[in-house]
Every structure is written in structure tokens, then in C-alpha cells.
Amino acid sequence: MAALNEQWHKPTRSGNNGQCVEARFVDGVVEVRNSNSPDAGSVRFTRAEWDTFIAAVDTDGEFRLP
């Protein structure tokens, strides 16, 4: 996974419609939030959990939408 920093990042393909997730790496975890509702909170993943999720998306297609 590319290194994230404490700033929120959104996928480059998302455009500016406010309907995307944002992620950041802080204090050894990856935080993910809804860019449309940033004050609603975030979900936190360990680095291992995030790497497993990314691998499943990239290789298995397990989390891809039809």
C-alpha cells in the first residue's frame, strides 16, 4: 500500500461529487470516512486488516461491485 499520512486522501478517480471514501494513516492505523459526511466519524483498521482488504479488492475481486 502506498504510504498515507495524517491528511485525508480520496481516490483520484472519484472526481468532486462528494460521494467517496477518504483514508488516512495515523498512529499506526488506517482511518476511513465518508467524504460526504466527514463529521460522522471514521472506521479504523490495523495496517494488516487494511492490507488484507486491499489485496482482496486488487486480486480476488471479493469486494468489487458488479
Tab-separated table of C-alpha atoms in Angstrom:
chain	number	residue	atom	x	y	z
A	1	MET	CA	0.000	0.000	0.000
A	2	ALA	CA	1.232	3.462	-0.755
A	3	ALA	CA	2.164	5.403	2.318
A	4	LEU	CA	-0.569	7.665	3.601
A	5	ASN	CA	-0.003	10.475	6.016
A	6	GLU	CA	-2.193	12.260	8.509
A	7	GLN	CA	-4.051	14.180	5.796
A	8	TRP	CA	-7.218	12.692	4.309
A	9	HIS	CA	-6.857	11.274	0.792
A	10	LYS	CA	-9.564	10.400	-1.689
A	11	PRO	CA	-9.185	8.258	-4.830
A	12	THR	CA	-8.135	10.219	-7.896
A	13	ARG	CA	-10.957	8.642	-9.923
A	14	SER	CA	-13.620	9.900	-7.544
A	15	GLY	CA	-13.984	13.361	-9.016
A	16	ASN	CA	-15.513	16.114	-6.914
A	17	ASN	CA	-19.016	14.779	-6.328
A	18	GLY	CA	-18.562	14.250	-2.568
A	19	GLN	CA	-19.660	10.630	-2.780
A	20	CYS	CA	-16.401	8.899	-1.948
A	21	VAL	CA	-14.449	7.471	0.892
A	22	GLU	CA	-11.338	9.145	2.211
A	23	ALA	CA	-8.489	7.434	4.026
A	24	ARG	CA	-5.509	8.428	6.117
A	25	PHE	CA	-2.763	6.667	8.027
A	26	VAL	CA	-2.301	7.912	11.567
A	27	ASP	CA	-0.969	6.376	14.791
A	28	GLY	CA	-0.374	3.001	13.138
A	29	VAL	CA	-3.923	2.580	11.821
A	30	VAL	CA	-5.830	3.421	8.659
A	31	GLU	CA	-8.923	5.554	9.137
A	32	VAL	CA	-11.679	5.571	6.515
A	33	ARG	CA	-14.585	8.007	6.365
A	34	ASN	CA	-17.408	9.115	4.096
A	35	SER	CA	-16.287	12.257	2.276
A	36	ASN	CA	-19.891	13.428	2.086
A	37	SER	CA	-20.244	13.312	5.898
A	38	PRO	CA	-16.751	13.803	7.309
A	39	ASP	CA	-18.031	14.757	10.756
A	40	ALA	CA	-19.931	11.480	11.125
A	41	GLY	CA	-16.766	9.703	12.261
A	42	SER	CA	-14.473	7.122	10.776
A	43	VAL	CA	-13.785	3.414	10.803
A	44	ARG	CA	-10.315	2.325	11.900
A	45	PHE	CA	-8.339	-0.627	10.605
A	46	THR	CA	-4.980	-2.027	11.594
A	47	ARG	CA	-2.380	-1.940	8.857
A	48	ALA	CA	-2.702	-5.736	8.472
A	49	GLU	CA	-6.502	-5.509	8.123
A	50	TRP	CA	-6.193	-2.759	5.513
A	51	ASP	CA	-3.536	-4.644	3.534
A	52	THR	CA	-5.755	-7.752	3.542
A	53	PHE	CA	-8.730	-5.733	2.291
A	54	ILE	CA	-6.689	-4.074	-0.483
A	55	ALA	CA	-5.285	-7.442	-1.565
A	56	ALA	CA	-8.820	-8.878	-1.750
A	57	VAL	CA	-10.001	-5.957	-3.873
A	58	ASP	CA	-6.972	-5.985	-6.157
A	59	THR	CA	-6.616	-9.728	-6.687
A	60	ASP	CA	-9.719	-11.617	-5.623
A	61	GLY	CA	-12.336	-9.080	-6.608
A	62	GLU	CA	-14.145	-10.108	-3.428
A	63	PHE	CA	-15.267	-6.555	-2.625
A	64	ARG	CA	-15.879	-5.257	-6.147
A	65	LEU	CA	-19.315	-4.150	-7.193
A	66	PRO	CA	-20.894	-5.989	-10.133
